Coordinates of C-alpha atoms and ligand atoms in Angstrom, one line a residue:
X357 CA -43.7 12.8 -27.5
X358 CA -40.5 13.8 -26.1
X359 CA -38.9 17.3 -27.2
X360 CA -35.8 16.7 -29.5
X361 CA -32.6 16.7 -29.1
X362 CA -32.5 13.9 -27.1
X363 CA -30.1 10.7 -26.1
X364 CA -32.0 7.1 -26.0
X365 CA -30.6 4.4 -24.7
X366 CA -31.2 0.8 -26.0
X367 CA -31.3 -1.0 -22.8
X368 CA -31.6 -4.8 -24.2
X369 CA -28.3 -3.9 -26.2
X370 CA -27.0 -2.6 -22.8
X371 CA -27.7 -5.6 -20.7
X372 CA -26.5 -8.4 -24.0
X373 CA -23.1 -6.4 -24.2
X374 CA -22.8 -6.2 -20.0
X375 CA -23.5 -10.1 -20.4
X376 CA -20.3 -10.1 -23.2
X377 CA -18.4 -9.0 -21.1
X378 CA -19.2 -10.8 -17.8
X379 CA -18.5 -14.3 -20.2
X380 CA -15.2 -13.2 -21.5
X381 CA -14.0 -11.6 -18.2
X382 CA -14.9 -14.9 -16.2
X383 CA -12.0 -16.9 -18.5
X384 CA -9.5 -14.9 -16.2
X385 CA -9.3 -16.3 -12.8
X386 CA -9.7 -13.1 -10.4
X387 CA -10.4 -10.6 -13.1
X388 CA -12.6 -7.4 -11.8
X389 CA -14.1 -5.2 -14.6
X390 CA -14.8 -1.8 -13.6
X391 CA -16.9 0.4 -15.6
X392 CA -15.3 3.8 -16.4
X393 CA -18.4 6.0 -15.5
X394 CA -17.2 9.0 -17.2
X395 CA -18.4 7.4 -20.5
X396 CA -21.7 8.0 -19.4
X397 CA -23.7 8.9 -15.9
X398 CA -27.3 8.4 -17.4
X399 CA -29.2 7.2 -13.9
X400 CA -31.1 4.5 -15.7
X401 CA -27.4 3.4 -17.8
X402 CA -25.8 3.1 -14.3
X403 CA -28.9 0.7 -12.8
X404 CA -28.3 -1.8 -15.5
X405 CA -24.3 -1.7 -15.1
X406 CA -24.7 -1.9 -11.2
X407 CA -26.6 -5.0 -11.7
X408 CA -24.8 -6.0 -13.9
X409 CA -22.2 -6.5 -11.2
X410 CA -19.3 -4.4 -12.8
X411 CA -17.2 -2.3 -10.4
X412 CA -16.2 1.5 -10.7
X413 CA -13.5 3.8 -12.1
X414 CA -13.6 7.3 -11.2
X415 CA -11.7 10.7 -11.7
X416 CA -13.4 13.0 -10.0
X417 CA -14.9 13.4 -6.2
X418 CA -18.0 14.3 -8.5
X419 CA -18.0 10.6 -9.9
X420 CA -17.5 9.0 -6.8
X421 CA -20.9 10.5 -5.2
X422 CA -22.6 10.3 -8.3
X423 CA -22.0 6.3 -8.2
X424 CA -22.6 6.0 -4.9
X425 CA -25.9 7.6 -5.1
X426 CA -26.8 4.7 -7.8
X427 CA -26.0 1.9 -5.5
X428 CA -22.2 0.7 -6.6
X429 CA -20.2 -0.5 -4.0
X430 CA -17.7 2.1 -2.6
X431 CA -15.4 -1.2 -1.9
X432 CA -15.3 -1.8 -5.9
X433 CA -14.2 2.1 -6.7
X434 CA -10.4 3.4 -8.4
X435 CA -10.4 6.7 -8.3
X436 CA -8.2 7.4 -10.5
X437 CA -7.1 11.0 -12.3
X438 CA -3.4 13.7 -12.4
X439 CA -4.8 16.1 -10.3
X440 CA -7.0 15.2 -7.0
X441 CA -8.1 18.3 -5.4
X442 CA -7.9 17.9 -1.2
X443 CA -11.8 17.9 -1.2
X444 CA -11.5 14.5 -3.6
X445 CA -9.4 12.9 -1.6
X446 CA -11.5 13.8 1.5
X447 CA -14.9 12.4 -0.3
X448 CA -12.9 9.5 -1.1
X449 CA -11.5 8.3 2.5
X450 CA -15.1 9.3 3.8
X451 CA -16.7 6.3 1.8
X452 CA -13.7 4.0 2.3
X453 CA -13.0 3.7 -1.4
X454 CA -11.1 0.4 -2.3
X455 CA -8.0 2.3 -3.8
X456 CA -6.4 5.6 -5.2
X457 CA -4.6 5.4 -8.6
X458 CA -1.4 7.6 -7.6
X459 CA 0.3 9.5 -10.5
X460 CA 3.2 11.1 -8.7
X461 CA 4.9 11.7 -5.7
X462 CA 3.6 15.1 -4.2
X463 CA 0.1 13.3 -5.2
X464 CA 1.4 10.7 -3.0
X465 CA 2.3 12.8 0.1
X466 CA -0.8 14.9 0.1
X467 CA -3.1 11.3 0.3
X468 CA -0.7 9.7 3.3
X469 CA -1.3 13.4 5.2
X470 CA -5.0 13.6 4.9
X471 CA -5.4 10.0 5.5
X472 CA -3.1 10.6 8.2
X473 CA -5.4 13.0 9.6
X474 CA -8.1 10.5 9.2
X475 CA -6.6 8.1 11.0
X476 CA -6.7 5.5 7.3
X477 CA -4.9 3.9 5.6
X478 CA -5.0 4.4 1.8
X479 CA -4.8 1.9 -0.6
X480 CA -2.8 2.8 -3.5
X481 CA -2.2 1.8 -7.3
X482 CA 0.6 3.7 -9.1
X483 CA -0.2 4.4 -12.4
X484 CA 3.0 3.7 -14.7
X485 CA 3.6 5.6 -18.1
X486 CA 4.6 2.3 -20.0
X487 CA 5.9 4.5 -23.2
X488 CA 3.6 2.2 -25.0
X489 CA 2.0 4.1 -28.7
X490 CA -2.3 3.7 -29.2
X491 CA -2.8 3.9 -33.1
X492 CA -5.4 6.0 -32.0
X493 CA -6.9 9.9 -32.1
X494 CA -3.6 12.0 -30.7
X495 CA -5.9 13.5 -28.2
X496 CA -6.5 10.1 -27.1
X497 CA -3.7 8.6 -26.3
X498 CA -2.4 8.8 -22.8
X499 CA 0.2 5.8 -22.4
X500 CA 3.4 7.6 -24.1
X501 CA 6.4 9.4 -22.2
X502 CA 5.1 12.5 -23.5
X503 CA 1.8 12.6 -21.9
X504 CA 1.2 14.4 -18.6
X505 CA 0.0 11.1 -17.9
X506 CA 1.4 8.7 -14.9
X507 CA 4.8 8.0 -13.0
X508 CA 8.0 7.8 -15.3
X509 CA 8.8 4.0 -15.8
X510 CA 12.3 4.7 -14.6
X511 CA 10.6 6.1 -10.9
X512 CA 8.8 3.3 -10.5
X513 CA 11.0 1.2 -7.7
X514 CA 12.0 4.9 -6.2
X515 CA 7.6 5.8 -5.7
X516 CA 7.1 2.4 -4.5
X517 CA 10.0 2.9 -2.1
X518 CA 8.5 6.4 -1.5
X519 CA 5.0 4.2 -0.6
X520 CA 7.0 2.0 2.4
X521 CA 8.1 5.1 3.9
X522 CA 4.4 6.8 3.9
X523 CA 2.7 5.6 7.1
X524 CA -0.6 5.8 5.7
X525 CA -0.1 4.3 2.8
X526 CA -0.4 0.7 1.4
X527 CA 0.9 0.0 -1.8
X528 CA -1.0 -2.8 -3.9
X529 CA 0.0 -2.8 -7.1
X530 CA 0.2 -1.1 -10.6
X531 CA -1.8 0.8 -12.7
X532 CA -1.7 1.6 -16.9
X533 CA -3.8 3.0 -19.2
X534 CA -2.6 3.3 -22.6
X535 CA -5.7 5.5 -24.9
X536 CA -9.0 5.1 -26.0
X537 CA -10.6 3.9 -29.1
X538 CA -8.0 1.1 -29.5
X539 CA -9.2 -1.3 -32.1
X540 CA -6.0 -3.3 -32.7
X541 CA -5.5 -5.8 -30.1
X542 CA -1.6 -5.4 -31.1
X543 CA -1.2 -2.2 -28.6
X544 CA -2.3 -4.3 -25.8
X545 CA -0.1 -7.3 -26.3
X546 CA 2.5 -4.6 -26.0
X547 CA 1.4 -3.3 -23.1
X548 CA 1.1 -6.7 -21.4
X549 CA 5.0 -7.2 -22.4
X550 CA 5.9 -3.9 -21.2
X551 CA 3.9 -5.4 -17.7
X552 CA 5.6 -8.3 -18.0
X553 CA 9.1 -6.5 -17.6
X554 CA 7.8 -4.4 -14.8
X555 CA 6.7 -7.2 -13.0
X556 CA 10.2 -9.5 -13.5
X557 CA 11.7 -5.5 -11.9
X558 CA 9.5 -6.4 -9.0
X559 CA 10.2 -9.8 -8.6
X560 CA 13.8 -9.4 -8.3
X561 CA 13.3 -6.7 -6.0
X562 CA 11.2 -9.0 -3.8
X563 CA 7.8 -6.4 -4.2
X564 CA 4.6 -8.0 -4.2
X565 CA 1.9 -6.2 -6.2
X566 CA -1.6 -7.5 -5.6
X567 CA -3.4 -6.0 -8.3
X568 CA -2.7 -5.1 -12.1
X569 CA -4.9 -2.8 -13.3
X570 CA -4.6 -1.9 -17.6
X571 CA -7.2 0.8 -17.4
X572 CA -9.8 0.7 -20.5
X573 CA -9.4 1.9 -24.0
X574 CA -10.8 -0.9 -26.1
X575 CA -12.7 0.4 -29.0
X576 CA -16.3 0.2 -31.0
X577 CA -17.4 0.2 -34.6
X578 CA -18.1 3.4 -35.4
X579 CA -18.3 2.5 -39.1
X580 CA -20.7 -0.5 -38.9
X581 CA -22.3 0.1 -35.1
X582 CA -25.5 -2.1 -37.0
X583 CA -23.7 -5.3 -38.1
X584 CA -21.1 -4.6 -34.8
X585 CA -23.1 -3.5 -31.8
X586 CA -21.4 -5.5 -29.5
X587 CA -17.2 -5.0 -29.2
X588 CA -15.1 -8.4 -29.5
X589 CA -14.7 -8.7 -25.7
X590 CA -13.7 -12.5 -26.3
X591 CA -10.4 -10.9 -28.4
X592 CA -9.6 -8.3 -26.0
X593 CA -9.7 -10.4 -22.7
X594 CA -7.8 -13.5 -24.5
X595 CA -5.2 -10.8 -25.4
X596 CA -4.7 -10.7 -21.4
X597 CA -4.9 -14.4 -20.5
X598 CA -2.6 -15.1 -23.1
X599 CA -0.2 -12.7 -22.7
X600 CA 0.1 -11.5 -19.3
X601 CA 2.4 -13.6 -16.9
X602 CA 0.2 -12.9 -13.6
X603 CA 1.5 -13.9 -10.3
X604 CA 0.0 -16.4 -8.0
X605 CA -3.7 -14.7 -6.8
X606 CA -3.0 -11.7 -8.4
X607 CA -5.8 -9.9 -9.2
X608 CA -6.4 -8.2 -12.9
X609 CA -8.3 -5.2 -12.9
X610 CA -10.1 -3.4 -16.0
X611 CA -11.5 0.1 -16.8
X612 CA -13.8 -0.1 -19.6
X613 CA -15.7 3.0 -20.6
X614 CA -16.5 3.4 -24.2
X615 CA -17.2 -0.2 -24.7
X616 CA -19.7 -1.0 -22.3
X617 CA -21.9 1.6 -23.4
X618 CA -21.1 3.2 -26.2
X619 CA -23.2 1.4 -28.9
X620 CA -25.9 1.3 -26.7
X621 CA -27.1 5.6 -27.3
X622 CA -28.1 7.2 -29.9
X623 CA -28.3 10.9 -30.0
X624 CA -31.8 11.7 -31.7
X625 CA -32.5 15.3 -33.2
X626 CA -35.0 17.0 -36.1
X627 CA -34.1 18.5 -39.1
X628 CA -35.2 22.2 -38.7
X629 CA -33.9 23.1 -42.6
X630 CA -32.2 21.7 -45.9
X631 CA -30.4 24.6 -47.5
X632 CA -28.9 24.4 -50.6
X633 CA -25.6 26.3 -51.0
X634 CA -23.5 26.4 -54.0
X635 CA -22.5 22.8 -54.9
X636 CA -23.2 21.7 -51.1
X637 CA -26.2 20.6 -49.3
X638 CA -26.8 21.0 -45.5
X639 CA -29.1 19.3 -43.4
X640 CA -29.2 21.7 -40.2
X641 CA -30.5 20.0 -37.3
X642 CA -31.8 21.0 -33.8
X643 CA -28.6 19.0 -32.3
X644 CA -25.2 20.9 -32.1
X645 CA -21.6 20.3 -30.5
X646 CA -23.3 21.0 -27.4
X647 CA -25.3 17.6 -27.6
X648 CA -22.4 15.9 -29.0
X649 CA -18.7 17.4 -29.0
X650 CA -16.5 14.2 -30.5
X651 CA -16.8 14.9 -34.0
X652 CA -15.9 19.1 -33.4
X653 CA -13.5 17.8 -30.6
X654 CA -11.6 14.7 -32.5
X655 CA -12.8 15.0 -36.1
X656 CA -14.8 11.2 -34.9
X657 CA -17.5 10.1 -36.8
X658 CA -20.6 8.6 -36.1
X659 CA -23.1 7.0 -38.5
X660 CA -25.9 8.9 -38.8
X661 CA -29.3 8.0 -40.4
X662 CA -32.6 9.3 -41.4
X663 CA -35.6 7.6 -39.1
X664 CA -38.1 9.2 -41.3
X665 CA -37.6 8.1 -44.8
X666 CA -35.3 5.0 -45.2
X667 CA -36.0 4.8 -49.1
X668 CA -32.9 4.5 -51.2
X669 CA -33.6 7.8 -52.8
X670 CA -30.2 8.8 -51.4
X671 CA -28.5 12.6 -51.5
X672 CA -25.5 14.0 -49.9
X673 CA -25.8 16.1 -47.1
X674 CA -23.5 17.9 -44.5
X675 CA -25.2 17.4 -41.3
X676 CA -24.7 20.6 -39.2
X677 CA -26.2 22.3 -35.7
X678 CA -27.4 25.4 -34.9
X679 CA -24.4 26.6 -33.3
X680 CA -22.8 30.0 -34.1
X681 CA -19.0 28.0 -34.6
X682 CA -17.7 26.3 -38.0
X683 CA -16.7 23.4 -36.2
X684 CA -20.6 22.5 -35.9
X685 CA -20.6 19.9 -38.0
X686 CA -21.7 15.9 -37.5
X687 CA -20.4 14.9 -40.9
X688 CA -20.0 16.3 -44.0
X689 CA -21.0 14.3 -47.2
X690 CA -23.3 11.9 -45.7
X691 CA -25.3 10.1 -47.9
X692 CA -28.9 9.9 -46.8
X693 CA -32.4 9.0 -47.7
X694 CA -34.1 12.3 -49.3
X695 CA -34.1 14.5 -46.0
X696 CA -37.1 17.5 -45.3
X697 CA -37.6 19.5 -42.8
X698 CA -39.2 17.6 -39.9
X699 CA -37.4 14.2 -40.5
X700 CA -36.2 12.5 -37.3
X701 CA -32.4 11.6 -37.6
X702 CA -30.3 9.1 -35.4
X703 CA -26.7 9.4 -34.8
X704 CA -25.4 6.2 -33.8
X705 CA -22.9 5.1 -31.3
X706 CA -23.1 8.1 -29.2
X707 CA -23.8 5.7 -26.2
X708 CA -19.9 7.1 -24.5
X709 CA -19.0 10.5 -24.6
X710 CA -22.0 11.9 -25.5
X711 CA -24.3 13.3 -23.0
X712 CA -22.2 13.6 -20.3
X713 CA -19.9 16.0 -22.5
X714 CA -22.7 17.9 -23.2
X715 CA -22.4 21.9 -22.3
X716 CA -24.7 25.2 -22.1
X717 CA -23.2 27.1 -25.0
X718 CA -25.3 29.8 -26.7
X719 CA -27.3 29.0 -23.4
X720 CA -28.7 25.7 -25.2
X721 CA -30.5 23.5 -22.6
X722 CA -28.8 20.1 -21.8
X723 CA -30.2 16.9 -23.7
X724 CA -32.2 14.5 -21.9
X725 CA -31.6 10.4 -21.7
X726 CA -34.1 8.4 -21.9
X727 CA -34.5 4.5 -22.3
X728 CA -35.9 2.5 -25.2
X729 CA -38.3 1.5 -22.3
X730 CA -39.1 5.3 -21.3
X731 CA -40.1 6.0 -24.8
X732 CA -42.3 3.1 -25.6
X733 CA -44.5 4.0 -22.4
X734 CA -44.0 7.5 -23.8
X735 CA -45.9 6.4 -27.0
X736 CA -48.6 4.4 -25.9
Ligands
LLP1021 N1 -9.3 4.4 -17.3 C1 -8.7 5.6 -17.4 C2 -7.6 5.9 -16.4 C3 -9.1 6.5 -18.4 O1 -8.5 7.7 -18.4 C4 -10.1 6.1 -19.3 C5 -10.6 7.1 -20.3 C6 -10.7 4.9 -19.2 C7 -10.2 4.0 -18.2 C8 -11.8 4.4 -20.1 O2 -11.4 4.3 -21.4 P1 -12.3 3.7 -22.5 O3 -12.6 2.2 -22.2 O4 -13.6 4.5 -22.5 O5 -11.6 3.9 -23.8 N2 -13.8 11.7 -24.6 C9 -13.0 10.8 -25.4 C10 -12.4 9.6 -24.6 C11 -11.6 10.0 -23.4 C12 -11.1 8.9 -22.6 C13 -10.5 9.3 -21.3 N3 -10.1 8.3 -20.5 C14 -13.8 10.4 -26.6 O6 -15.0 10.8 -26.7 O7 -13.3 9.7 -27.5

């Protein structure tokens, strides 16, 4: 039996939803879905996606080698992210990466001088800050003129000006991510019109861009991850097709992170102790922020349920870790089945930002991922 806290990954649910999203993709002629692998780096997560054919976004040099060690394609990697250190850049030139997602100009420079120094070109996306509003967690949202986020929509023609005059640099098109967790398809169709302007700016300036890329962000049911396991991909590409005026052969790139994989974990810890406090109830289990930070981070919620007992003798319960911090806390109020010391609970939907956010705090040891497959071999 495997030591608790621990991530498990369903990998049928994995490989249905990478299926999804391979149907509704292939409605769009010369659409390319990238998987956003900071969501999740589990080695056996990464297989599946890689077979699945998906491409790569990345925002670190970390990421880049990480994917590259699991087989992905360096020729299907955006490396994306505000601040590239020199190193990054380097790692990315080295395995001829198909192209850098610029977010300003100094950014801009430093790439054309060390590719310069390579003797490479680099291809570059610019991402644009379309002032376009998520209705999503503040921390979030990345697409408004207020985040640290992208080139100023007003720049735009002046950085791809600033691209022609860069010898080692090759501009192919633009580059927008508006948030995360973005369940109503409403926010997209506003960022397509805000592309749509951008590209009519383009036209009339007689710039071709050969790629549009709208970054990720579309959302899962956190309320009803059982009934919902896998997102509406069919909605969120059809929002595209339908409302996106692409150019002849242009290609349409996506980022999706949380939505590839984030119903396919759950985080799996014990109950050490029920302790009864005043009017309140806790459930305190061997899992703390460290295993999972998004509820402590964004106030998110994740579903949680009681593996052991699944009786309707129901109680409420606030379900917190071991950590010395108030803001240990998975949920408060939860209504579960009658909960003991020893009983195995699942927290559901913890498939994207889960492990990999996990830290060393209070010198905790790391949570380990393992597959449904692992654990059935693990039983028998
Ligand atoms: N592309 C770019 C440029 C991004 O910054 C992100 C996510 C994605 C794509 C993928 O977005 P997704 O499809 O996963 O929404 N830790 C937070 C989410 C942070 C998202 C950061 N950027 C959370 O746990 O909710």
């Amino acid at each position: 039996m495997v030591a608790t806290p621990y991530y498990i990954y369903d990998t049928k649910l994995l490989k249905d939803t990478l299926d999804a999203i391979n149907k509704a993709a292939s409605t769009i002629e010369n659409s390319h879905v990238h998987y956003a692998v900071k969501a999740c780096t589990n080695p056996k997560v990464l297989d599946i996606i890689c077979e699945a054919g998906l491409g790569i976004d990345c925002v670190s040099g970390g990421e880049i080698e990480t994917v590259i060690n699991a087989g992905f394609n360096p020729n299907s990697i955006m490396f994306a992210g505000v601040g590239k250190a020199d190193w990054e850049i380097q790692t990315a030139l080295d395995n001829n990466i198909f192209c850098f997602v610029v977010e300003s100009i100094p950014e801009l420079e430093v790439i054309n001088e060390i590719a310069g120094k390579n003797n490479k070109i680099a291809q570059v996306c610019l991402r644009i800050n379309p002032n376009v509003g998520a209705h999503t967690h503040a921390n979030i949202v990345t697409g408004l003129s207020e985040n640290k986020f992208g080139i100023n929509m007003d720049d735009m023609m002046d950085v791809i000006k600033k691209c022609s005059d860069l010898a080692n640099i090759k501009f192919m098109g633009l580059h927008f991510h508006i948030g995360s967790q973005i369940l109503d398809m409403k926010d997209f169709e506003a960022l397509c019109r805000r592309i749509n302007e951008l590209q009519d700016k383009l036209e009339a300036a007689n710039i071709r861009a050969e790629i549009i890329d709208v970054g990720g962000g579309l959302g899962i049911d956190y309320d009803n991850p059982e009934e919902n396991p896998i997102p509406d991909f069919d909605s969120y590409f059809s929002v595209f097709r339908n409302t996106l005026k692409l150019r002849p052969k242009q290609q349409l790139h996506f980022e999706l992170g949380r939505s590839v994989v984030g119903q396919c974990g759950r985080l799996i810890t014990k109950v050490l102790y029920v302790k009864k406090s005043g009017p309140k109830q806790f459930a305190i289990v061997d899992a703390g922020f460290t295993d999972l930070i998004r509820p402590a981070l964004y106030n998110a919620r994740h579903k949680i349920i009681n593996l052991s007992n699944t009786g309707d003798d129901l109680e409420t319960y606030d379900v917190v870790g071991p950590i010395c911090e108030s803001s240990d806390v998975f949920d408060k109020d939860v209504r579960l089945s009658k909960t003991k010391r020893g009983d195995v609970l699942a927290i559901l939907s913890a498939g994207a930002y889960g492990e990999i956010m996990a830290s060393q705090y209070n010198c905790r040891k790391l949570p380990q991922g393992y597959t449904t497959e692992d654990i059935m071999t693990d039983n028998k």
